[in-house]
Short mmCIF file of C-alpha atoms and ligand atoms in Angstrom, two decimals:
data_model
loop_
_atom_site.label_atom_id
_atom_site.label_comp_id
_atom_site.label_asym_id
_atom_site.label_seq_id
_atom_site.Cartn_x
_atom_site.Cartn_y
_atom_site.Cartn_z
CA MET D 21 0.12 -0.06 -0.08
CA ARG D 22 1.44 3.42 -1.23
CA ILE D 23 0.76 6.32 1.46
CA CYS D 24 1.96 9.60 1.18
CA ILE D 25 1.67 12.16 4.10
CA PHE D 26 1.28 15.68 2.60
CA GLY D 27 2.76 18.20 5.21
CA ALA D 28 4.64 16.04 7.63
CA GLY D 29 4.97 18.25 10.63
CA ALA D 30 4.10 17.35 14.00
CA ILE D 31 1.01 15.11 13.24
CA GLY D 32 2.09 13.69 9.98
CA GLY D 33 5.51 13.01 11.21
CA LEU D 34 4.27 10.82 14.04
CA MET D 35 1.94 9.01 11.66
CA ALA D 36 4.58 8.40 8.90
CA ALA D 37 7.36 7.68 11.60
CA ARG D 38 5.12 4.81 12.94
CA LEU D 39 3.93 3.50 9.65
CA ALA D 40 7.48 3.30 8.25
CA ALA D 41 8.75 1.74 11.80
CA LYS D 42 6.23 -0.81 12.08
CA GLY D 43 3.60 -0.75 9.49
CA GLU D 44 3.69 -2.80 6.03
CA SER D 45 2.99 0.22 3.83
CA GLU D 46 5.59 2.05 1.35
CA VAL D 47 5.43 5.60 3.21
CA THR D 48 6.56 8.77 1.20
CA VAL D 49 6.38 12.24 3.03
CA ILE D 50 5.90 15.55 1.48
CA ALA D 51 7.91 18.40 3.42
CA ARG D 52 9.70 21.43 2.90
CA GLY D 53 12.42 23.74 4.46
CA PRO D 54 14.95 22.73 7.07
CA HIS D 55 12.53 20.24 8.35
CA LEU D 56 12.60 18.13 4.98
CA ALA D 57 16.52 18.76 4.59
CA ALA D 58 16.92 17.45 8.16
CA MET D 59 14.74 14.15 7.65
CA GLN D 60 16.51 13.55 4.11
CA ALA D 61 20.08 13.93 5.86
CA HIS D 62 19.38 12.04 9.08
CA GLY D 63 15.88 10.36 9.15
CA LEU D 64 12.76 11.25 11.10
CA LYS D 65 13.58 11.00 14.52
CA LEU D 66 10.01 10.32 16.94
CA ILE D 67 10.17 10.61 20.44
CA SER D 68 7.45 9.18 22.23
CA GLU D 69 6.93 7.56 25.79
CA GLY D 70 10.56 8.25 26.28
CA GLU D 71 11.63 6.47 23.46
CA GLU D 72 13.57 7.52 20.33
CA THR D 73 13.22 5.66 17.23
CA VAL D 74 14.75 7.15 13.90
CA VAL D 75 13.20 6.02 10.64
CA ARG D 76 13.89 6.81 6.84
CA PRO D 77 10.88 6.80 4.92
CA ARG D 78 10.99 8.48 1.43
CA CYS D 79 11.29 12.34 2.11
CA VAL D 80 10.66 14.80 -1.01
CA GLU D 81 9.75 18.31 -1.70
CA THR D 82 7.13 17.68 -4.65
CA ALA D 83 4.25 15.70 -5.70
CA ALA D 84 5.73 14.83 -8.67
CA GLU D 85 8.70 13.31 -7.03
CA ALA D 86 6.07 11.02 -5.19
CA GLY D 87 4.15 9.69 -7.90
CA PRO D 88 0.74 8.11 -7.54
CA GLN D 89 -0.78 7.09 -4.18
CA ASP D 90 -3.26 4.65 -2.89
CA TYR D 91 -3.97 7.21 0.05
CA VAL D 92 -2.73 10.87 0.46
CA VAL D 93 -2.95 11.65 4.10
CA VAL D 94 -3.08 15.68 4.19
CA THR D 95 -1.50 16.90 7.72
CA LEU D 96 -1.14 20.49 6.55
CA LYS D 97 -2.84 23.41 8.56
CA ALA D 98 -6.25 23.75 7.12
CA HIS D 99 -5.45 27.17 5.84
CA ALA D 100 -2.47 25.69 3.76
CA LEU D 101 -4.72 23.48 2.18
CA PRO D 102 -6.53 25.58 -1.00
CA LYS D 103 -2.83 26.76 -1.73
CA VAL D 104 -1.29 23.28 -2.11
CA ALA D 105 -3.94 21.42 -3.71
CA PRO D 106 -3.33 22.15 -7.00
CA GLN D 107 0.13 20.72 -6.60
CA MET D 108 -1.54 17.55 -5.24
CA GLN D 109 -2.63 16.03 -8.70
CA PRO D 110 0.65 14.05 -9.67
CA LEU D 111 -0.23 11.94 -6.29
CA LEU D 112 -3.61 10.95 -7.47
CA GLY D 113 -4.43 8.11 -9.65
CA PRO D 114 -8.15 7.08 -10.50
CA GLU D 115 -8.49 5.52 -7.06
CA THR D 116 -6.53 7.52 -4.76
CA ALA D 117 -8.01 8.34 -1.31
CA ILE D 118 -7.71 11.65 0.18
CA VAL D 119 -7.59 11.57 3.84
CA SER D 120 -8.38 14.78 5.85
CA ALA D 121 -6.29 14.73 9.07
CA VAL D 122 -6.68 18.39 9.34
CA ASN D 123 -8.68 20.11 12.53
CA GLY D 124 -12.26 22.00 11.56
CA ILE D 125 -14.47 21.26 9.14
CA PRO D 126 -13.75 19.98 6.02
CA TRP D 127 -13.83 21.03 2.21
CA TRP D 128 -16.00 17.59 1.79
CA TYR D 129 -18.53 18.19 4.93
CA PHE D 130 -21.67 18.27 2.63
CA TYR D 131 -20.76 15.70 0.47
CA LYS D 132 -23.65 13.13 0.49
CA LEU D 133 -24.96 14.74 3.33
CA ALA D 134 -28.65 14.00 2.94
CA GLY D 135 -30.63 17.11 3.56
CA PRO D 136 -31.36 20.81 1.96
CA HIS D 137 -27.49 21.73 1.99
CA GLU D 138 -26.31 18.16 0.10
CA ASP D 139 -23.13 19.17 -1.74
CA ARG D 140 -22.72 22.63 -0.58
CA ARG D 141 -19.22 24.14 -0.55
CA VAL D 142 -18.09 25.55 2.47
CA GLU D 143 -16.47 29.24 1.92
CA SER D 144 -14.47 29.63 4.96
CA VAL D 145 -12.46 26.18 4.19
CA ASP D 146 -12.85 26.21 0.39
CA PRO D 147 -12.87 29.54 -0.88
CA GLY D 148 -14.88 29.56 -4.12
CA GLY D 149 -15.34 25.92 -4.31
CA ALA D 150 -11.65 25.31 -5.66
CA LEU D 151 -10.75 22.66 -3.14
CA TRP D 152 -14.08 20.84 -4.41
CA GLU D 153 -13.08 20.50 -7.89
CA THR D 154 -9.15 19.71 -7.15
CA LEU D 155 -9.69 17.26 -4.35
CA HIS D 156 -13.65 15.66 -5.47
CA PRO D 157 -14.95 14.81 -2.07
CA SER D 158 -15.65 11.16 -3.40
CA ARG D 159 -11.79 10.81 -2.56
CA ALA D 160 -12.12 11.79 0.83
CA ILE D 161 -12.03 9.93 4.01
CA GLY D 162 -12.55 11.78 7.21
CA CYS D 163 -9.94 11.56 10.17
CA ILE D 164 -10.13 13.08 13.43
CA VAL D 165 -6.90 13.80 15.06
CA TYR D 166 -6.46 12.89 18.80
CA PRO D 167 -2.96 12.82 19.21
CA ALA D 168 -0.70 15.53 20.35
CA ALA D 169 2.82 16.42 19.02
CA ASP D 170 5.10 18.83 17.83
CA VAL D 171 8.39 19.75 15.96
CA PRO D 172 10.72 20.62 18.48
CA GLU D 173 13.66 20.91 15.89
CA PRO D 174 14.02 20.16 12.15
CA GLY D 175 13.84 16.33 11.69
CA VAL D 176 12.32 15.68 15.17
CA VAL D 177 8.61 14.92 16.23
CA ASN D 178 7.84 14.90 19.77
CA HIS D 179 4.75 13.03 20.65
CA THR D 180 3.04 13.92 23.83
CA TYR D 181 -0.28 12.25 24.03
CA GLY D 182 -2.70 9.76 22.32
CA ASP D 183 -2.68 7.27 19.49
CA ARG D 184 -6.21 7.58 17.90
CA PHE D 185 -7.10 8.77 14.47
CA THR D 186 -10.78 8.18 13.79
CA LEU D 187 -11.38 7.26 10.26
CA GLY D 188 -15.21 7.50 8.57
CA GLU D 189 -16.36 8.01 5.02
CA PRO D 190 -18.67 10.99 4.41
CA ASP D 191 -21.68 8.53 3.46
CA GLY D 192 -20.75 6.53 6.60
CA SER D 193 -20.25 3.30 4.74
CA ARG D 194 -17.61 0.85 6.17
CA SER D 195 -15.70 0.71 2.69
CA PRO D 196 -12.79 -1.38 1.62
CA ARG D 197 -10.51 1.77 1.32
CA ALA D 198 -11.18 2.87 4.69
CA ASN D 199 -10.99 -0.64 6.30
CA ALA D 200 -7.65 -1.12 4.67
CA LEU D 201 -6.36 2.10 5.97
CA SER D 202 -7.33 1.33 9.35
CA ALA D 203 -5.88 -1.83 9.26
CA ALA D 204 -2.42 -0.24 8.20
CA LEU D 205 -2.44 2.15 10.98
CA VAL D 206 -3.23 -0.31 13.64
CA ALA D 207 -0.28 -2.26 12.20
CA ALA D 208 1.72 0.65 12.62
CA GLY D 209 0.19 1.02 16.41
CA PHE D 210 -2.43 3.35 16.28
CA LYS D 211 -6.26 3.06 17.21
CA ALA D 212 -7.76 3.46 14.05
CA PRO D 213 -11.83 2.64 14.23
CA VAL D 214 -13.83 3.44 11.32
CA ARG D 215 -17.00 5.36 12.53
CA PRO D 216 -20.36 5.58 10.54
CA LYS D 217 -20.86 8.83 11.87
CA ILE D 218 -18.00 10.79 11.28
CA ARG D 219 -19.43 14.38 11.01
CA ASP D 220 -20.76 13.79 14.83
CA GLU D 221 -16.99 12.87 15.88
CA LEU D 222 -15.77 15.92 13.87
CA TRP D 223 -18.20 18.13 16.00
CA VAL D 224 -16.72 16.77 19.29
CA LYS D 225 -13.42 17.56 18.55
CA LEU D 226 -14.20 21.05 17.27
CA TRP D 227 -16.26 21.79 20.00
CA GLY D 228 -13.19 22.54 21.71
CA ASN D 229 -11.06 23.94 19.30
CA LEU D 230 -13.49 26.38 18.47
CA ALA D 231 -13.82 27.94 21.75
CA PHE D 232 -10.31 26.89 23.69
CA ASN D 233 -8.27 27.76 21.06
CA PRO D 234 -9.47 31.35 20.21
CA LEU D 235 -9.77 32.18 23.91
CA SER D 236 -6.10 31.23 24.35
CA ALA D 237 -4.94 33.22 21.79
CA LEU D 238 -6.75 36.27 22.76
CA THR D 239 -5.64 36.03 26.17
CA GLY D 240 -2.42 34.05 26.52
CA ALA D 241 -4.22 31.57 29.02
CA THR D 242 -3.20 27.88 29.12
CA LEU D 243 -6.22 25.34 28.93
CA ASP D 244 -6.08 24.79 32.79
CA VAL D 245 -7.01 28.43 32.94
CA ILE D 246 -9.45 28.72 30.09
CA THR D 247 -11.61 25.89 31.61
CA GLY D 248 -11.10 27.04 35.28
CA ASP D 249 -11.54 30.55 35.55
CA PRO D 250 -15.50 31.16 35.88
CA GLU D 251 -15.63 33.98 33.58
CA LEU D 252 -13.45 32.55 30.57
CA ARG D 253 -15.27 29.02 31.26
CA ALA D 254 -18.61 30.93 30.87
CA VAL D 255 -17.52 32.34 27.38
CA CYS D 256 -16.47 28.97 26.47
CA ARG D 257 -19.72 27.53 27.37
CA THR D 258 -21.65 30.19 25.62
CA MET D 259 -19.61 29.42 22.43
CA MET D 260 -20.00 25.96 22.82
CA LEU D 261 -23.82 25.77 23.34
CA GLU D 262 -24.31 28.34 20.13
CA ALA D 263 -21.85 25.81 18.19
CA GLN D 264 -24.00 22.99 19.18
CA GLY D 265 -27.21 24.62 17.99
CA VAL D 266 -25.82 25.04 14.59
CA ALA D 267 -24.24 21.37 14.44
CA GLU D 268 -27.81 20.00 15.40
CA ALA D 269 -29.48 21.82 12.89
CA LEU D 270 -27.35 20.03 10.42
CA GLY D 271 -28.09 16.89 11.72
CA THR D 272 -25.27 16.15 14.30
CA ARG D 273 -25.98 14.66 17.51
CA PHE D 274 -23.47 15.17 20.27
CA ALA D 275 -22.96 11.59 22.47
CA ILE D 276 -21.48 13.89 25.46
CA ASP D 277 -22.73 17.39 26.82
CA VAL D 278 -20.88 20.44 26.78
CA ASP D 279 -19.72 20.34 30.39
CA LYS D 280 -18.11 16.72 29.85
CA ARG D 281 -16.43 18.45 26.97
CA ILE D 282 -15.03 21.13 29.00
CA ALA D 283 -13.71 18.76 31.57
CA GLY D 284 -11.91 16.71 28.77
CA GLY D 285 -10.30 20.23 27.85
CA ALA D 286 -9.25 20.71 31.54
CA GLU D 287 -7.43 17.41 31.69
CA VAL D 288 -4.82 18.37 29.28
CA GLY D 289 -3.91 20.98 31.89
CA ALA D 290 -1.48 23.70 31.41
CA HIS D 291 -1.25 23.33 27.70
CA LYS D 292 -0.78 26.22 25.19
CA THR D 293 -3.22 25.63 22.52
CA SER D 294 -1.97 25.08 18.75
CA MET D 295 -3.51 28.38 18.06
CA LEU D 296 -1.78 30.25 20.76
CA GLN D 297 1.53 28.53 19.88
CA ASP D 298 0.94 29.67 16.36
CA LEU D 299 0.22 32.97 17.37
CA GLU D 300 3.39 33.12 19.47
CA ARG D 301 5.55 31.79 16.86
CA GLY D 302 4.39 34.25 14.02
CA ARG D 303 2.59 31.68 12.11
CA PRO D 304 -0.73 31.77 10.31
CA MET D 305 -3.50 30.64 12.80
CA GLU D 306 -6.37 28.30 11.96
CA ILE D 307 -9.05 30.81 12.54
CA ASP D 308 -11.48 30.15 9.75
CA ALA D 309 -11.28 26.26 9.85
CA LEU D 310 -12.08 26.55 13.35
CA LEU D 311 -14.45 29.39 14.06
CA GLY D 312 -15.31 31.49 11.12
CA VAL D 313 -16.66 28.40 9.56
CA VAL D 314 -19.04 28.30 12.60
CA VAL D 315 -20.10 31.64 12.19
CA GLU D 316 -20.74 30.83 8.44
CA LEU D 317 -22.82 27.85 9.25
CA ALA D 318 -24.86 29.42 11.90
CA ALA D 319 -25.76 31.97 9.14
CA LEU D 320 -26.54 28.99 6.78
CA VAL D 321 -29.01 27.38 9.14
CA GLU D 322 -30.30 30.61 10.70
CA ARG D 323 -29.44 29.85 14.25
CA PRO D 324 -27.68 32.69 16.64
CA ALA D 325 -24.00 32.66 17.15
CA PRO D 326 -23.35 36.25 18.73
CA THR D 327 -20.72 35.01 21.12
CA CYS D 328 -18.91 33.17 18.42
CA GLN D 329 -19.22 35.93 16.18
CA THR D 330 -17.76 38.61 18.77
CA VAL D 331 -14.87 36.28 19.63
CA LEU D 332 -14.15 35.83 15.67
CA ALA D 333 -14.05 39.48 15.06
CA LEU D 334 -11.40 39.97 17.88
CA LEU D 335 -9.60 36.95 16.94
CA ARG D 336 -9.09 38.12 13.22
CA THR D 337 -8.29 41.51 14.30
CA ARG D 338 -5.59 40.12 16.71
CA GLY D 339 -4.23 37.62 13.82
CA ARG D 340 -3.98 40.46 11.40
CA LEU D 341 -2.17 42.81 13.99
CA ALA D 342 0.42 40.12 14.80
CA GLY D 343 0.99 39.29 10.98
CA CYS D 344 -0.86 35.38 11.44
CA TYR D 345 -3.81 36.11 9.42
N1 NDP L 547 -0.12 19.40 16.57
C1 NDP L 547 -0.79 18.69 17.18
O1 NDP L 547 -0.85 18.15 18.67
C2 NDP L 547 -1.97 18.50 16.91
C3 NDP L 547 -2.82 19.06 15.35
N2 NDP L 547 -3.68 18.79 15.06
C4 NDP L 547 -4.21 19.23 13.79
O2 NDP L 547 -3.50 18.64 12.58
C5 NDP L 547 -3.07 19.50 11.50
C6 NDP L 547 -1.77 19.60 11.50
O3 NDP L 547 -0.94 20.18 12.36
P1 NDP L 547 0.40 20.22 12.59
O4 NDP L 547 0.96 18.51 12.59
O5 NDP L 547 0.53 20.59 14.15
O6 NDP L 547 1.01 21.08 11.84
P2 NDP L 547 2.45 21.24 11.46
O7 NDP L 547 2.51 22.87 11.10
O8 NDP L 547 3.33 20.89 12.51
O9 NDP L 547 2.61 20.52 10.16
C7 NDP L 547 2.22 20.85 9.04
C8 NDP L 547 3.54 20.84 7.95
O10 NDP L 547 3.23 20.89 6.69
C9 NDP L 547 4.10 21.88 6.17
N3 NDP L 547 4.03 22.49 4.78
C10 NDP L 547 3.17 23.45 4.65
N4 NDP L 547 2.99 23.86 3.35
C11 NDP L 547 3.92 22.86 2.77
C12 NDP L 547 3.99 22.71 1.47
N5 NDP L 547 3.30 23.63 0.44
N6 NDP L 547 4.80 21.46 1.02
C13 NDP L 547 5.03 20.94 1.89
N7 NDP L 547 4.94 21.20 3.28
C14 NDP L 547 4.39 22.07 3.34
C15 NDP L 547 4.67 22.53 7.14
O11 NDP L 547 6.00 23.37 6.70
P3 NDP L 547 6.28 24.79 7.63
O12 NDP L 547 6.63 24.55 8.77
O13 NDP L 547 7.51 25.08 6.58
O14 NDP L 547 5.13 25.54 7.43
C16 NDP L 547 4.51 21.57 8.27
O15 NDP L 547 5.80 20.94 8.28
C17 NDP L 547 -3.53 20.91 12.00
O16 NDP L 547 -5.34 21.05 11.45
C18 NDP L 547 -3.92 20.73 13.33
O17 NDP L 547 -4.84 21.74 13.86
C19 NDP L 547 -4.86 17.96 15.56
C20 NDP L 547 -4.57 17.64 16.93
C21 NDP L 547 -3.43 17.77 17.76
C1 KPL L 548 -5.82 22.15 23.07
C2 KPL L 548 -6.57 21.11 22.21
C3 KPL L 548 -5.92 20.04 23.01
C4 KPL L 548 -8.08 20.84 22.49
O1 KPL L 548 -8.47 22.16 21.77
C5 KPL L 548 -6.13 21.22 20.56
O2 KPL L 548 -6.73 20.49 20.10
C6 KPL L 548 -5.29 22.30 20.17
O3 KPL L 548 -4.56 22.96 20.73
O4 KPL L 548 -5.40 22.72 18.83
#
């Protein structure tokens, strides 16, 4: 099985390292800059549970060098995908699946979602619907990323938490391609269940990200503070309840309640969210995929989301002034 990890930073690097070390797949990673140069020169080092492993997957800069694949796992930041998608064509054969291992609402969200919005394009993550055309949703497999990792120096991935990548077809089927990918990830040491309602799981993950990440970027606070301070927790809760109304109007059912989800965030402790880390490092923030999209969908289903809207306005300005949006 040929698997290409496109944008092999923290999460992609983790997946690639485990697949290359323990799996039975032919793994190619696409990366750039000093990280790519370090992996090409010294291999990809994974630090996980106190253990260091160095693997040597094929590391290239362009899709043309990688050639056609069975799976392309996209582990870019959400905002990078529209720019990169046109370069992905050499990876795509007639049967190639594209696995979106990216936080937020994906471009294929409304594909085969029965109801009034079926096949709708999501402007916040797919400006002008270009992604829908370039990476047709019939290729898409959803993937919820639960692990946490970072890249402390080029060529090195530090894995700090979790081993689950939940998979799901947009139409809910247990397809041979989703099953085969799941088996490959399990062989590499991950948990990779194939779920029939991937959008429900996607919203539970996003539920935390849409509130915790913006509030951390605006205040500089870590997760323990955001979930523990009564005033911040109240803002969080309000945003999450607004988002729940939007998601439920789109047919999502939440298996847990909002307080349980906040408690889940609290367990992570004194952690800087990825959005706060991006802001501090002067890197683009995933504002539209995590929160802009919620405000867009609220308008679509005519549900109120005033707190999300207010926080979005503040966050966009914060991001623009810092050169991160
Ligand atoms: N890290 C984590 O713990 C978690 C991350 N996620 C989500 O997973 C997704 C990936 O995040 P993460 O792994 O942290 O992000 P990273 O920034 O670590 O990885 C993305 C990689 O893609 C590279 N890249 C960007 N553009 C290109 C390009 N044109 N060609 C080749 N490589 C490119 C980046 O390079 P460069 O650095 O040069 O920009 C970077 O190495 C995000 O949606 C994130 O929210 C979800 C849960 C936890
Ligand atoms: C904070 C956390 C763990 C949950 O919102 C996260 O997923 C992130 O940092 O992006």
